[in-house]
Tab-separated table of C-alpha atoms in Angstrom:
chain	number	residue	atom	x	y	z
A	1	MET	CA	110.469	92.377	113.956
A	2	SER	CA	109.830	91.618	110.296
A	3	LEU	CA	110.860	88.349	108.741
A	4	SER	CA	114.650	88.186	109.081
A	5	PHE	CA	117.134	86.680	106.658
A	6	PHE	CA	117.724	83.839	109.125
A	7	GLN	CA	113.998	83.078	109.419
A	8	PHE	CA	113.709	83.169	105.635
A	9	ALA	CA	116.697	80.821	105.245
A	10	SER	CA	115.422	78.407	107.903
A	11	LEU	CA	112.023	78.246	106.229
A	12	LEU	CA	113.633	77.393	102.912
A	13	LEU	CA	115.498	74.548	104.644
A	14	ASP	CA	112.282	73.091	106.111
A	15	PRO	CA	111.056	70.487	103.584
A	16	ARG	CA	107.464	70.934	104.789
A	17	VAL	CA	107.682	74.568	103.679
A	18	SER	CA	109.980	74.399	100.640
A	19	GLY	CA	108.845	70.951	99.485
A	20	PRO	CA	105.460	71.888	97.962
A	21	PRO	CA	106.719	74.687	95.654
A	22	LEU	CA	109.966	72.943	94.681
A	23	GLY	CA	108.249	69.601	94.120
A	24	GLY	CA	105.636	71.261	91.971
A	25	LEU	CA	108.265	72.977	89.864
A	26	ARG	CA	110.104	69.685	89.314
A	27	LYS	CA	106.907	68.006	88.166
A	28	MET	CA	106.191	70.844	85.775
A	29	ARG	CA	109.698	70.755	84.333
A	30	THR	CA	109.435	66.983	83.815
A	31	ARG	CA	106.152	67.429	81.986
A	32	GLY	CA	107.391	70.407	79.976
A	33	ILE	CA	104.723	72.677	81.487
A	34	ARG	CA	105.203	76.402	82.084
A	35	ARG	CA	102.438	77.356	84.479
A	36	LEU	CA	103.967	80.716	85.382
A	37	PRO	CA	104.250	83.664	82.982
A	38	ASP	CA	107.135	83.618	80.493
A	39	GLN	CA	108.905	86.514	82.212
A	40	VAL	CA	109.980	84.360	85.153
A	41	TYR	CA	111.950	81.959	82.934
A	42	ASP	CA	115.429	82.465	81.523
A	43	SER	CA	115.101	82.780	77.753
A	44	ALA	CA	118.299	80.790	77.079
A	45	SER	CA	118.022	77.873	79.522
A	46	GLY	CA	114.249	77.803	80.006
A	47	ARG	CA	114.766	77.451	83.777
A	48	LEU	CA	112.997	79.479	86.459
A	49	ARG	CA	115.116	82.456	87.532
A	50	ILE	CA	115.563	81.393	91.154
A	51	ALA	CA	117.978	84.144	92.233
A	52	GLN	CA	115.656	86.971	91.184
A	53	THR	CA	112.693	85.188	92.722
A	54	ARG	CA	114.459	84.859	96.078
A	55	ARG	CA	115.475	88.508	96.011
A	56	PHE	CA	111.913	89.610	95.404
A	57	LEU	CA	110.669	87.383	98.227
A	58	ARG	CA	113.225	88.711	100.720
A	59	GLU	CA	112.310	92.316	99.921
A	60	TRP	CA	108.576	91.655	100.105
A	61	LEU	CA	108.881	89.697	103.350
A	62	ASP	CA	110.908	92.498	104.929
A	63	GLY	CA	107.578	94.282	105.434
A	64	GLU	CA	105.759	91.231	106.805
A	65	ARG	CA	105.739	89.541	110.185
A	66	LEU	CA	105.814	85.790	110.615
A	67	THR	CA	104.102	84.345	113.696
A	68	ARG	CA	103.139	80.951	115.059
A	69	HIS	CA	99.560	79.873	115.665
A	70	ARG	CA	98.539	76.394	116.815
A	71	GLY	CA	101.632	74.733	115.369
A	72	GLN	CA	101.657	76.540	112.018
A	73	TRP	CA	103.360	79.607	110.600
A	74	VAL	CA	101.138	82.520	109.582
A	75	LEU	CA	102.376	85.363	107.415
A	76	ASN	CA	98.973	87.045	107.129
A	77	SER	CA	95.409	86.100	106.227
A	78	PHE	CA	96.080	86.741	102.539
A	79	LEU	CA	97.827	83.350	102.423
A	80	PRO	CA	97.003	80.006	104.089
A	81	PRO	CA	98.881	78.959	107.251
A	82	PHE	CA	101.776	76.578	106.670
A	83	PRO	CA	102.721	73.811	106.582
A	84	GLY	CA	99.337	72.186	106.115
A	85	PRO	CA	96.835	70.937	103.541
A	86	ALA	CA	95.720	74.408	102.392
A	87	TYR	CA	99.348	75.426	101.810
A	88	GLN	CA	100.098	72.182	99.963
A	89	ARG	CA	96.997	72.724	97.836
A	90	LEU	CA	98.148	76.224	96.934
A	91	PHE	CA	101.196	74.838	95.117
A	92	ASP	CA	99.547	71.687	93.810
A	93	ASN	CA	97.037	74.020	92.236
A	94	MET	CA	99.514	76.599	90.941
A	95	PHE	CA	101.782	74.009	89.340
A	96	SER	CA	99.151	71.566	88.136
A	97	GLY	CA	99.326	72.634	84.496
A	98	ARG	CA	95.631	73.525	84.593
A	99	HIS	CA	94.185	76.973	84.065
A	100	LEU	CA	94.691	79.274	87.055
A	101	SER	CA	92.372	78.289	89.890
A	102	PRO	CA	91.144	80.379	92.823
A	103	VAL	CA	93.510	80.691	95.764
A	104	SER	CA	90.610	82.048	97.806
A	105	ALA	CA	86.820	82.170	97.628
A	106	PHE	CA	84.514	84.236	99.825
A	107	LEU	CA	80.939	83.002	100.135
A	108	ALA	CA	78.159	85.401	101.099
A	109	VAL	CA	75.995	82.717	102.669
A	110	THR	CA	73.245	85.208	103.516
A	111	ALA	CA	72.165	88.760	102.743
A	112	ARG	CA	70.579	89.139	106.175
A	113	CYS	CA	72.329	91.530	108.581
A	114	PRO	CA	71.305	93.447	111.715
A	115	TRP	CA	73.346	96.545	110.862
A	116	GLU	CA	73.142	99.426	108.350
A	117	CYS	CA	76.769	100.091	107.420
A	118	PRO	CA	77.194	102.960	104.923
A	119	HIS	CA	80.195	101.315	103.242
A	120	CYS	CA	78.645	97.832	102.890
A	121	SER	CA	79.808	96.350	99.590
A	122	ARG	CA	76.489	94.543	99.141
A	123	GLY	CA	74.420	97.708	99.519
A	124	GLY	CA	71.949	98.040	96.652
A	125	ARG	CA	72.599	94.585	95.182
A	126	ARG	CA	69.582	92.578	94.084
A	127	MET	CA	68.908	88.973	94.981
A	128	ASN	CA	68.710	86.724	91.914
A	129	GLY	CA	66.519	84.198	93.691
A	130	PRO	CA	66.456	82.792	97.232
A	131	GLU	CA	69.573	82.109	99.289
A	132	LEU	CA	71.336	78.881	98.395
A	133	SER	CA	70.186	75.967	100.525
A	134	THR	CA	72.490	73.911	102.713
A	135	GLN	CA	72.767	71.249	100.025
A	136	GLU	CA	73.489	73.811	97.315
A	137	TRP	CA	76.268	75.368	99.386
A	138	LEU	CA	77.706	71.912	100.156
A	139	ASP	CA	77.754	71.122	96.448
A	140	THR	CA	79.451	74.469	95.775
A	141	LEU	CA	82.073	73.683	98.417
A	142	ARG	CA	82.801	70.335	96.775
A	143	GLN	CA	83.312	72.138	93.477
A	144	LEU	CA	85.631	74.666	95.127
A	145	HIS	CA	87.703	71.814	96.507
A	146	GLY	CA	87.807	70.317	93.038
A	147	LEU	CA	89.229	73.605	91.755
A	148	GLY	CA	91.885	73.534	94.475
A	149	THR	CA	90.773	76.522	96.571
A	150	SER	CA	93.072	77.056	99.572
A	151	ILE	CA	91.123	79.668	101.577
A	152	ILE	CA	87.338	79.746	101.973
A	153	GLY	CA	85.754	82.678	103.767
A	154	PHE	CA	82.175	82.818	105.053
A	155	THR	CA	80.673	86.267	104.909
A	156	GLY	CA	77.310	87.927	104.270
A	157	GLY	CA	75.337	89.831	105.460
A	158	GLU	CA	75.966	88.351	108.860
A	159	PRO	CA	76.852	84.654	108.416
A	160	CYS	CA	76.112	83.815	112.047
A	161	VAL	CA	72.390	83.988	111.273
A	162	ARG	CA	72.704	80.806	109.168
A	163	GLU	CA	71.671	77.830	111.285
A	164	ASP	CA	73.759	75.539	109.075
A	165	LEU	CA	76.983	77.561	109.415
A	166	GLU	CA	78.678	74.795	111.401
A	167	THR	CA	77.811	72.276	108.667
A	168	LEU	CA	79.246	74.501	105.943
A	169	VAL	CA	82.450	75.236	107.870
A	170	ARG	CA	82.950	71.543	108.618
A	171	ALA	CA	82.640	70.660	104.929
A	172	ALA	CA	85.030	73.437	103.857
A	173	ALA	CA	87.666	72.476	106.444
A	174	ALA	CA	87.326	68.723	105.818
A	175	GLY	CA	88.075	69.350	102.141
A	176	GLY	CA	91.473	70.824	103.014
A	177	SER	CA	90.787	74.573	102.910
A	178	ALA	CA	91.740	77.111	105.558
A	179	THR	CA	88.460	78.652	106.726
A	180	ILE	CA	87.691	82.199	107.876
A	181	LEU	CA	84.500	83.580	109.400
A	182	PHE	CA	83.815	87.272	108.678
A	183	THR	CA	81.361	88.562	111.265
A	184	SER	CA	80.121	91.737	112.890
A	185	GLY	CA	80.089	89.821	116.178
A	186	ARG	CA	76.297	89.662	116.437
A	187	GLY	CA	75.292	86.056	116.992
A	188	PHE	CA	78.864	84.827	117.583
A	189	THR	CA	78.040	83.199	120.903
A	190	PRO	CA	80.280	80.967	123.029
A	191	GLU	CA	78.159	77.982	121.979
A	192	LEU	CA	78.503	78.741	118.265
A	193	ALA	CA	82.208	79.509	118.641
A	194	GLY	CA	82.785	76.127	120.268
A	195	ARG	CA	80.916	74.282	117.530
A	196	LEU	CA	82.791	76.149	114.789
A	197	ARG	CA	86.127	75.372	116.427
A	198	ASP	CA	85.223	71.685	116.541
A	199	ALA	CA	84.155	71.914	112.889
A	200	GLY	CA	87.647	73.074	111.904
A	201	LEU	CA	87.299	76.864	111.605
A	202	TRP	CA	90.762	78.440	111.478
A	203	SER	CA	90.164	82.173	111.825
A	204	VAL	CA	87.576	84.717	112.912
A	205	CYS	CA	87.631	88.258	111.497
A	206	VAL	CA	85.424	90.792	113.290
A	207	SER	CA	84.416	94.101	111.670
A	208	LEU	CA	85.780	97.054	113.647
A	209	ASP	CA	86.241	100.516	112.142
A	210	ALA	CA	86.846	102.666	115.240
A	211	ASP	CA	88.339	102.428	118.708
A	212	THR	CA	85.340	103.879	120.577
A	213	ALA	CA	81.718	102.855	120.863
A	214	GLY	CA	80.534	106.334	119.895
A	215	ALA	CA	82.351	106.421	116.564
A	216	HIS	CA	81.746	102.777	115.689
A	217	ASP	CA	78.052	102.736	116.623
A	218	ALA	CA	77.395	105.995	114.774
A	219	ALA	CA	78.317	104.274	111.517
A	220	ARG	CA	77.088	100.702	112.039
A	221	GLY	CA	74.327	100.821	114.650
A	222	GLN	CA	73.804	100.964	118.400
A	223	GLY	CA	75.566	98.122	120.192
A	224	SER	CA	77.761	97.139	117.253
A	225	PHE	CA	80.989	98.106	119.038
A	226	ALA	CA	80.203	96.025	122.117
A	227	ALA	CA	79.274	93.066	119.916
A	228	ALA	CA	82.571	93.361	118.027
A	229	ILE	CA	84.741	93.612	121.142
A	230	ASP	CA	82.969	90.674	122.778
A	231	ALA	CA	83.459	88.613	119.630
A	232	LEU	CA	87.181	89.424	119.467
A	233	ARG	CA	87.653	88.407	123.091
A	234	LEU	CA	85.734	85.193	122.465
A	235	ALA	CA	87.679	84.388	119.290
A	236	ARG	CA	90.926	84.814	121.186
A	237	ALA	CA	89.726	82.715	124.125
A	238	LYS	CA	88.587	79.878	121.852
A	239	GLY	CA	91.965	79.658	120.138
A	240	PHE	CA	91.072	81.036	116.709
A	241	TYR	CA	93.475	83.134	114.669
A	242	ALA	CA	91.713	86.340	115.726
A	243	MET	CA	91.505	89.333	113.388
A	244	ALA	CA	89.757	92.675	113.202
A	245	GLY	CA	88.718	93.941	109.780
A	246	ALA	CA	88.490	97.687	109.192
A	247	VAL	CA	87.299	99.747	106.215
A	248	ALA	CA	89.610	102.722	105.682
A	249	THR	CA	87.996	106.002	104.660
A	250	PRO	CA	89.926	109.274	104.318
A	251	ALA	CA	88.777	110.269	107.820
A	252	PHE	CA	89.942	106.886	109.171
A	253	VAL	CA	93.462	107.432	107.831
A	254	ARG	CA	93.833	111.152	108.559
A	255	SER	CA	92.560	110.878	112.135
A	256	GLY	CA	95.264	108.396	113.070
A	257	MET	CA	92.694	105.627	113.573
A	258	PRO	CA	94.964	102.809	112.317
A	259	ALA	CA	97.412	103.339	115.200
A	260	ARG	CA	94.614	103.762	117.757
A	261	LEU	CA	92.891	100.586	116.582
A	262	HIS	CA	96.206	98.757	116.696
A	263	ALA	CA	96.715	99.796	120.320
A	264	LEU	CA	93.201	98.671	121.266
A	265	LEU	CA	93.644	95.310	119.559
A	266	ALA	CA	97.045	94.765	121.164
A	267	GLY	CA	95.339	94.930	124.545
A	268	LEU	CA	92.875	92.261	123.416
A	269	GLY	CA	95.600	89.920	122.145
A	270	VAL	CA	94.297	90.020	118.562
A	271	HIS	CA	96.633	88.494	115.969
A	272	GLU	CA	95.999	90.679	112.921
A	273	LEU	CA	94.396	93.904	111.748
A	274	ARG	CA	93.125	93.671	108.153
A	275	ILE	CA	92.560	97.026	106.474
A	276	VAL	CA	90.564	97.289	103.255
A	277	GLU	CA	90.077	100.736	101.798
A	278	ALA	CA	86.590	102.063	101.087
A	279	MET	CA	85.552	101.009	97.593
A	280	PRO	CA	83.214	102.732	95.088
A	281	CYS	CA	80.567	100.017	95.231
A	282	GLY	CA	77.557	98.999	97.285
A	283	GLY	CA	76.658	101.778	99.692
A	284	LEU	CA	79.419	103.944	98.215
A	285	SER	CA	78.537	103.395	94.547
A	286	GLY	CA	77.643	107.029	94.006
A	287	CYS	CA	80.299	108.523	96.260
A	288	SER	CA	82.600	111.360	95.250
A	289	ALA	CA	86.368	111.123	94.904
A	290	ALA	CA	86.663	112.859	98.277
A	291	ASP	CA	85.046	109.832	99.939
A	292	LEU	CA	87.818	107.547	98.685
A	293	LEU	CA	91.475	107.378	99.668
A	294	SER	CA	93.878	109.748	97.963
A	295	PRO	CA	97.338	108.572	96.833
A	296	ASP	CA	98.747	110.176	99.989
A	297	ASP	CA	96.286	108.217	102.145
A	298	VAL	CA	97.284	104.986	100.404
A	299	ALA	CA	100.953	105.772	101.014
A	300	VAL	CA	100.232	106.319	104.728
A	301	LEU	CA	98.534	102.921	105.017
A	302	ARG	CA	101.318	101.163	103.133
A	303	ARG	CA	103.936	102.682	105.447
A	304	PHE	CA	101.826	101.706	108.450
A	305	HIS	CA	101.726	98.106	107.172
A	306	VAL	CA	105.497	97.859	106.734
A	307	GLU	CA	106.657	99.864	109.751
A	308	THR	CA	104.257	98.256	112.224
A	309	ASN	CA	105.160	94.760	111.087
A	310	ARG	CA	108.861	95.603	111.334
A	311	ALA	CA	108.354	96.847	114.898
A	312	GLY	CA	106.959	93.446	115.850
A	313	ARG	CA	104.604	94.572	118.610
A	314	GLY	CA	100.866	93.931	118.842
A	315	PRO	CA	98.825	92.575	115.933
A	316	LYS	CA	100.431	92.277	112.519
A	317	ILE	CA	99.008	94.503	109.786
A	318	CYS	CA	97.556	93.312	106.499
A	319	ALA	CA	96.685	96.437	104.497
A	320	PHE	CA	95.271	95.180	101.240
A	321	ASN	CA	96.340	98.240	99.270
A	322	HIS	CA	99.884	97.197	100.160
A	323	VAL	CA	99.581	93.449	99.563
A	324	GLU	CA	97.561	94.017	96.373
A	325	SER	CA	99.675	96.919	95.152
A	326	PRO	CA	101.195	96.913	91.652
A	327	GLU	CA	104.584	96.304	93.262
A	328	ILE	CA	103.523	93.012	94.846
A	329	PHE	CA	100.492	90.828	93.999
A	330	GLY	CA	98.190	93.260	92.203
A	331	CYS	CA	94.434	92.705	91.940
A	332	GLY	CA	93.491	89.023	91.818
A	333	ALA	CA	89.724	89.561	91.500
A	334	GLY	CA	88.402	86.919	89.133
A	335	THR	CA	91.837	85.420	88.488
A	336	GLN	CA	93.011	84.313	91.937
A	337	HIS	CA	89.874	85.039	93.947
A	338	LEU	CA	86.113	84.696	93.534
A	339	PHE	CA	83.005	85.786	95.395
A	340	ILE	CA	79.638	84.045	95.417
A	341	GLU	CA	76.431	85.949	96.132
A	342	PRO	CA	73.823	84.525	98.551
A	343	SER	CA	71.702	83.480	95.545
A	344	GLY	CA	74.624	81.769	93.797
A	345	VAL	CA	75.856	84.407	91.329
A	346	VAL	CA	79.632	84.244	90.837
A	347	CYS	CA	81.550	87.549	90.849
A	348	PRO	CA	85.255	88.482	90.789
A	349	CYS	CA	85.135	89.846	94.352
A	350	ASP	CA	82.657	91.393	96.755
A	351	PHE	CA	83.598	94.881	95.494
A	352	THR	CA	83.211	94.209	91.757
A	353	PRO	CA	79.516	93.623	90.912
A	354	LEU	CA	80.084	91.815	87.624
A	355	GLY	CA	78.167	88.543	87.396
A	356	PHE	CA	79.318	85.566	85.327
A	357	GLY	CA	76.510	83.094	85.967
A	358	ASN	CA	74.893	81.123	88.777
A	359	VAL	CA	76.107	77.926	90.453
A	360	ARG	CA	72.496	76.732	90.392
A	361	GLU	CA	72.634	76.584	86.605
A	362	THR	CA	76.279	76.075	85.588
A	363	THR	CA	79.234	74.191	87.036
A	364	LEU	CA	81.614	76.340	89.015
A	365	ALA	CA	84.559	75.232	86.852
A	366	ASP	CA	82.828	76.634	83.753
A	367	LEU	CA	81.872	79.854	85.536
A	368	TRP	CA	85.390	80.279	86.871
A	369	LEU	CA	86.967	79.799	83.447
A	370	ARG	CA	84.569	82.258	81.822
A	371	MET	CA	85.249	84.884	84.474
A	372	ASN	CA	88.992	84.227	84.571
A	373	LEU	CA	89.379	84.735	80.835
A	374	ALA	CA	87.168	87.830	80.863
A	375	MET	CA	89.154	89.418	83.712
A	376	GLY	CA	92.416	89.017	81.824
A	377	ASP	CA	93.698	85.514	82.617
A	378	ASN	CA	96.289	86.845	85.112
A	379	PRO	CA	96.134	89.245	88.082
A	380	ARG	CA	95.801	92.904	87.124
A	381	THR	CA	98.105	95.721	88.154
A	382	HIS	CA	95.266	97.855	89.548
A	383	CYS	CA	92.012	97.221	91.427
A	384	PHE	CA	89.357	96.648	88.774
A	385	ILE	CA	86.471	98.499	90.452
A	386	GLN	CA	88.642	101.514	91.301
A	387	ARG	CA	90.004	101.748	87.758
A	388	HIS	CA	86.702	101.052	85.932
A	389	ARG	CA	84.086	102.350	88.351
A	390	SER	CA	82.337	104.611	85.789
A	391	ALA	CA	82.032	101.816	83.235
A	392	VAL	CA	80.335	99.601	85.821
A	393	GLN	CA	78.199	102.349	87.341
A	394	ALA	CA	76.909	103.379	83.899
A	395	HIS	CA	74.778	100.219	83.920
A	396	ALA	CA	73.406	100.557	87.452
A	397	ALA	CA	69.832	100.643	86.114
A	398	VAL	CA	70.235	97.018	85.009
A	399	GLY	CA	70.816	96.019	88.635
A	400	PHE	CA	73.885	94.613	90.403
A	401	PRO	CA	75.450	92.180	89.927
A	402	LEU	CA	75.372	92.808	86.184
A	403	PRO	CA	74.478	89.923	83.815
A	404	PRO	CA	77.266	87.822	82.221
A	405	ASP	CA	77.222	89.218	78.670
A	406	LEU	CA	77.363	92.806	79.913
A	407	SER	CA	80.052	91.917	82.447
A	408	GLU	CA	82.194	90.375	79.715
A	409	ARG	CA	81.717	93.442	77.506
A	410	ILE	CA	82.905	95.758	80.302
A	411	CYS	CA	85.981	93.567	80.775
A	412	ARG	CA	86.768	93.621	77.039
A	413	GLU	CA	86.488	97.395	76.959
A	414	ALA	CA	88.692	97.663	80.057
A	415	GLY	CA	91.444	95.812	78.214
A	416	PRO	CA	94.546	94.098	79.586
A	417	GLU	CA	97.035	95.501	82.082
A	418	PRO	CA	100.719	94.832	82.749
A	419	LEU	CA	101.497	92.043	85.171
A	420	PRO	CA	101.969	93.011	88.839
A	421	SER	CA	105.475	92.555	90.173
A	422	TYR	CA	104.844	89.135	91.682
A	423	PHE	CA	104.517	87.807	88.133
A	424	ALA	CA	106.739	90.248	86.289
A	425	LEU	CA	109.435	90.143	88.957
A	426	VAL	CA	112.331	89.290	86.676
A	427	ALA	CA	111.255	91.664	83.937
A	428	SER	CA	111.813	94.739	86.157
A	429	ASN	CA	112.917	93.214	89.499
A	430	PRO	CA	111.175	95.948	91.547
A	431	SER	CA	111.411	96.548	95.254
A	432	PRO	CA	108.079	96.185	97.090
A	433	HIS	CA	108.913	99.275	99.185
A	434	GLY	CA	109.519	101.679	96.362
A	435	GLY	CA	112.072	102.224	93.611
A	436	LYS	CA	114.091	99.802	91.525
A	437	THR	CA	116.728	97.439	92.768
């Protein structure tokens, strides 16, 4: 079942859950700081509009499923598990009075990968120098902790090829972040899994786009399905929050693959199925509109997210075109999330090949501020790369990721967007599942 009113009420009564946001708000009020957008405050009293905020939360959470994992609550991998240091950091960061800082950061620690996936978001991207060394990544992690990042994901390429992966995970977890490994399964051995667990890794997300070896291997490479299934079984056996990550194409949605994958994963005891739609970048930079999801396809995935979570059986669903829809959180690329290339270039996300500088040359705080302001200072209503694909693709000859000055120019020309409903909730008080309330 989805999160009930009684679960919601009991969570609000738990000081470990309600304490961080309420304490942060009190500190802000004492200091006269408004960290949230003006729309969430009452114009007469200046106080946060608590009733509308609670209503929005109840409606949003009606399509989510709360579960327990190793003594913590998990809503989905979009947010850190709670209570815990990453959850506390989320609110310390949000209510600090500083400029918005990244909730999450995904680090492509290598470009090396054994597979040839047609939808790879890094396809066609150039390397702006060698991969960051262990020490350079450790310094970057320290800077991320200084910014207050709650979730740090290790991706690639295939991150398991990095011999120092355990060292990097240990540093990220020791600094208070919830850590996720994104892997194809190749190289995720029992020995490595044990070392990563001891280092503090929270979750393992394994790429899986089909429920049969024939369909999966045809896209990714021979043996990729077996590697993924073995990795999911191992992640579950080692006690990780185990996830499968799928890329949704039109064929994926229209063939009924989401439900078939869900059934397969239920048999493996997997905790979550993350679904990210195919994006017009990387290997799909030159794709046609027919290769991307239609509005009807998006609606199917959003219903699948809500209805499956309400049913309460098998893995929970985290469809990003639902969580990041205009009605909920919107697109946080560059304003709540960042991506770092193997060579150190900082981008808004792995799908948006705009570069804002290199951690080898500039502090991450300066790069983050530059990118944050360029991307609009607050989350956007729509996915940036989907909305502005042609403007980005027009400069493909320059090479991706694009240089900072050009990236900023594209952002200026894109212009601002209305706030997604998470921020504008009291201005329109929308329902996350359609219509007005």
